[in-house]
Short mmCIF file of C-alpha atoms in Angstrom, two decimals:
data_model
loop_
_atom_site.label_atom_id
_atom_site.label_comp_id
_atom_site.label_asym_id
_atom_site.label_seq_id
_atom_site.Cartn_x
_atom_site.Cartn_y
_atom_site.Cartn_z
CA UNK A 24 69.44 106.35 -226.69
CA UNK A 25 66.95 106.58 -223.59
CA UNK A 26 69.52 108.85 -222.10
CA UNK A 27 69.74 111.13 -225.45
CA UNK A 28 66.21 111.70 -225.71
CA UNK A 29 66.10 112.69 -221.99
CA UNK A 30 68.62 115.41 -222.76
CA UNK A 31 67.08 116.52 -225.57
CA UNK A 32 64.07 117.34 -223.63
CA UNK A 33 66.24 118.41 -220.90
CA UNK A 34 67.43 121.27 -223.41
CA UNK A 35 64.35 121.88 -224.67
CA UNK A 36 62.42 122.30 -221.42
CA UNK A 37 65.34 124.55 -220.64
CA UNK A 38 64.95 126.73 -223.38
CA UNK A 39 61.18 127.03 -223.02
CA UNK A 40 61.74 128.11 -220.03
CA UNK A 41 64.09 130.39 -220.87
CA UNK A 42 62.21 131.73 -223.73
CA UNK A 43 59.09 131.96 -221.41
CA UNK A 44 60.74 134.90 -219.79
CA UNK A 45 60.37 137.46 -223.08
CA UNK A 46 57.02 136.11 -223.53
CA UNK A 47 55.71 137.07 -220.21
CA UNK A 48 57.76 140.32 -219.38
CA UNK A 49 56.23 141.43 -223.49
CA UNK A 50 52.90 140.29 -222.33
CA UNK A 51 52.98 141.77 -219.13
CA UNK A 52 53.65 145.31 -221.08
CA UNK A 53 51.40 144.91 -223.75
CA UNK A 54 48.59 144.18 -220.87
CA UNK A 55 47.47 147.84 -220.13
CA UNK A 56 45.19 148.59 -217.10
CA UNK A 57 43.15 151.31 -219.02
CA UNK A 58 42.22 148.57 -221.89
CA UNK A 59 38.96 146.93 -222.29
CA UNK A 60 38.49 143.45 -221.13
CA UNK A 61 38.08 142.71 -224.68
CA UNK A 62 41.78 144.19 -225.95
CA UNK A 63 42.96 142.20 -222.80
CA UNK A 64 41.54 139.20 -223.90
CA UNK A 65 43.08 139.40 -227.04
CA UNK A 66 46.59 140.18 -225.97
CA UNK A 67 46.21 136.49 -223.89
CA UNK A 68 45.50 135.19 -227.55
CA UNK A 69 47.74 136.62 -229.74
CA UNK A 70 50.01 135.41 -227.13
CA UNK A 71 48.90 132.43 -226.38
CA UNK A 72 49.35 132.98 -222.93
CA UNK A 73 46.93 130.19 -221.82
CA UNK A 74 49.05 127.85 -223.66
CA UNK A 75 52.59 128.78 -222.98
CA UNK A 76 51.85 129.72 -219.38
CA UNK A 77 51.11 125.79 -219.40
CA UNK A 78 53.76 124.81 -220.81
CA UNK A 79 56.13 126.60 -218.68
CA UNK A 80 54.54 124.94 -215.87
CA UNK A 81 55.05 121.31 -217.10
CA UNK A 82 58.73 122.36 -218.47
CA UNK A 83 59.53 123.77 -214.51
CA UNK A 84 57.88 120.58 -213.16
CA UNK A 85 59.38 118.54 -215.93
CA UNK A 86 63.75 120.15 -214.60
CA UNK A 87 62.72 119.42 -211.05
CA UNK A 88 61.90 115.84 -211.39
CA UNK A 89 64.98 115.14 -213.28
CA UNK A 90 66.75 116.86 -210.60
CA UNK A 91 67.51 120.01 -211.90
CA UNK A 92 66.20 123.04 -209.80
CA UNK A 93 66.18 126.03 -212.12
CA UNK A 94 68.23 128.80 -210.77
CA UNK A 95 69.90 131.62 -212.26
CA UNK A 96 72.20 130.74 -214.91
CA UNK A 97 75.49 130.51 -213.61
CA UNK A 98 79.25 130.65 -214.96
CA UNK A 99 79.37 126.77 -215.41
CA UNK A 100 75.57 125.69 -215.20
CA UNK A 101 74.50 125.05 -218.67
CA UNK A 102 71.46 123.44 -217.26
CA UNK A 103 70.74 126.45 -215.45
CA UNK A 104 67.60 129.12 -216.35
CA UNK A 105 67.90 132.43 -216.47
CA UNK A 106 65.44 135.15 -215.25
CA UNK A 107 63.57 132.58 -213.68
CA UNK A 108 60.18 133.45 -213.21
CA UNK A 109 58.08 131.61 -209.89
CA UNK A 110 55.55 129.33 -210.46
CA UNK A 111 53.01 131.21 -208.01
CA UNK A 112 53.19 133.89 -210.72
CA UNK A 113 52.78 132.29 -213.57
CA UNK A 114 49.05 130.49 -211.47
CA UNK A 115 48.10 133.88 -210.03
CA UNK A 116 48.45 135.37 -213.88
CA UNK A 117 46.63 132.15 -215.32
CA UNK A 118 43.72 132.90 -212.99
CA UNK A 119 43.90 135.99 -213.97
CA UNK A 120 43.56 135.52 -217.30
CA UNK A 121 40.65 132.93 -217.02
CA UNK A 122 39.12 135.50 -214.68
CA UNK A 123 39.18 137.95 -217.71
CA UNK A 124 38.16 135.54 -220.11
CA UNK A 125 35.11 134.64 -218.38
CA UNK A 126 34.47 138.29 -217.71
CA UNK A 127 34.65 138.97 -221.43
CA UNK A 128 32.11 135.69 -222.80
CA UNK A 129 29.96 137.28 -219.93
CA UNK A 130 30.14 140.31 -222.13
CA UNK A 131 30.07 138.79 -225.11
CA UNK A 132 27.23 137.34 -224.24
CA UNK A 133 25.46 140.75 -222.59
CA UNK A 134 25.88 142.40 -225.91
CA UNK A 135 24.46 139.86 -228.18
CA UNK A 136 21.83 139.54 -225.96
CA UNK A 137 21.21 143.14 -225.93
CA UNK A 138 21.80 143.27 -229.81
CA UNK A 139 19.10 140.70 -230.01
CA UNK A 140 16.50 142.66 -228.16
CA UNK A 141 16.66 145.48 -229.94
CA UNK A 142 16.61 143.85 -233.25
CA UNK A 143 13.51 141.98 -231.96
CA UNK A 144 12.11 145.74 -230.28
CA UNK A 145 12.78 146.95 -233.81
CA UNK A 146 10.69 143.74 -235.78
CA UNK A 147 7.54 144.83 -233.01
CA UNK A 148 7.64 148.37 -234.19
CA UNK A 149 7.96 147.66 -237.58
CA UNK A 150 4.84 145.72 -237.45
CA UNK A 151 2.92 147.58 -235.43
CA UNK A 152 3.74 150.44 -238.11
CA UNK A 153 2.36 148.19 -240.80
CA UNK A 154 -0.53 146.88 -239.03
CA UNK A 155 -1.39 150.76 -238.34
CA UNK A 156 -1.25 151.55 -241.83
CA UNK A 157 -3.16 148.76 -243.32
CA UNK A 158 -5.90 149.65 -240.67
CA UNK A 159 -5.74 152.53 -241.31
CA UNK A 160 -5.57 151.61 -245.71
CA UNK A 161 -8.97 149.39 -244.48
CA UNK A 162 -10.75 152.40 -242.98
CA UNK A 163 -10.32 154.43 -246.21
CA UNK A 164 -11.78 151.43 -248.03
CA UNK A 165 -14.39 151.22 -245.51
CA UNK A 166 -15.50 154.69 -245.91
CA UNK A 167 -15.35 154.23 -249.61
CA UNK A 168 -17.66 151.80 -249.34
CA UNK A 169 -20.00 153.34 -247.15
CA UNK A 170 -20.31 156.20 -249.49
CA UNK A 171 -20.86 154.36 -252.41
CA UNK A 172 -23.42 152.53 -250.34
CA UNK A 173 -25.28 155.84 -249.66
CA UNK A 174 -25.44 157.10 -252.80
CA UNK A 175 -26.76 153.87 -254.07
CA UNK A 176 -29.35 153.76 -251.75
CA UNK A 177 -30.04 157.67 -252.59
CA UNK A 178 -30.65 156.69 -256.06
CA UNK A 179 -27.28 157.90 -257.32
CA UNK A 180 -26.10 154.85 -259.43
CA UNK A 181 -22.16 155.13 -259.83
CA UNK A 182 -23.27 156.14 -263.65
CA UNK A 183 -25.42 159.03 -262.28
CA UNK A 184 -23.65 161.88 -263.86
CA UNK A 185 -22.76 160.23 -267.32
CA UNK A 186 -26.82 159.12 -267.27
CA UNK A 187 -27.70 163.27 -266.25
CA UNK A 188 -24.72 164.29 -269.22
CA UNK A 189 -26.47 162.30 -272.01
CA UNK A 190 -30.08 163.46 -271.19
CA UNK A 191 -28.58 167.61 -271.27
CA UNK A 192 -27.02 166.56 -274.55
CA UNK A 193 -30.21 165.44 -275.96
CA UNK A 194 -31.75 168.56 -274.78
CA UNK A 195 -28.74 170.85 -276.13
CA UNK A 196 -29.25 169.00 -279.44
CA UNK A 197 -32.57 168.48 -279.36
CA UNK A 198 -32.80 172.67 -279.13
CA UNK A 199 -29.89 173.65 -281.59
CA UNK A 200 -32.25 171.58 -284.17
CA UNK A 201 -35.18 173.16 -283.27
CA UNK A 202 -33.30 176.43 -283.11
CA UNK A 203 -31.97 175.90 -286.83
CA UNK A 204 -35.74 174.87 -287.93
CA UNK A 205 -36.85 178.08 -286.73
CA UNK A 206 -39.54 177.06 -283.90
#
């Protein structure tokens, strides 16, 4: 059974491999050179290229130390890998890749730093905005107040001109009954 299970993940291993190739070759074209670090980054995760370049690693390493050395396929190896794709490639890409995703938290975090700033630029204005206007709200209180103040102390009571009104009206009156009387 011990010898079942080995060729079982013999096979599978094998077709990983195998499988690996289409992976990498659609990866490797959907990877532009023009495209932003952040479209690169997330070709590696809808392919899960992190992941699969792993496991292509551990399958490779997994054939050669049960003795099978992955070569071409061949008219009678049935063990045998097609396309095979080197090792050193699949570790340069893999740096590659962890080179890009570091570039693109750097980024990341650039931008939300940057976002951050402004919203926090934007808060200062704000209140300095309001503070202007309720200083500015206080000095036409102030002046208000003053005013009132003077007139006050001039001997203009806020009732002044209602106080001046009812004295004329006596007078008016006063005169249209005087008028009517005939004096």
């Amino acid at each position: 059974m011990n010898v079942e299970i080995n060729k079982n993940n013999l096979a599978e291993a094998q077709e990983r491999v195998q499988n690996f190739k289409k992976t990498y070759d659609a990866f490797h074209n959907a990877i532009d050179d023009d495209a932003s670090t952040f479209e690169k980054i997330k070709t590696v995760r809808e392919y899960d290229f992190h992941r699969k370049s792993q496991q292509y690693i551990a399958d490779l390493d997994f054939l050669i130390e049960n003795g099978i050395t992955p070569k071409p396929k061949g008219i009678l190896g049935t063990l045998r890998v097609s396309q095979l794709i080197k090792k050193d490639d699949v570790l340069n890409d893999l740096s590659v890749m962890i080179y890009l995703s570091e570039s693109y938290s750097k980024e990341k975090k650039e931008r939300k730093e940057k976002i951050e700033n402004d919203r926090k630029a934007q808060e200062k204005s704000q209140q300095e905005e309001a503070d202007r206007s309720a200083k500015s709200q206080q000095d036409i209180l102030d002046y208000q107040n003053r005013v009132q103040k003077l007139a006050k102390n001039a001997g203009y009571a806020n009732d002044f001109f209602s106080e001046k009104f009812k004295f004329y009206s006596f007078y008016t009156n006063t005169y249209d009954i005087f008028s009517e009387l005939g004096a």
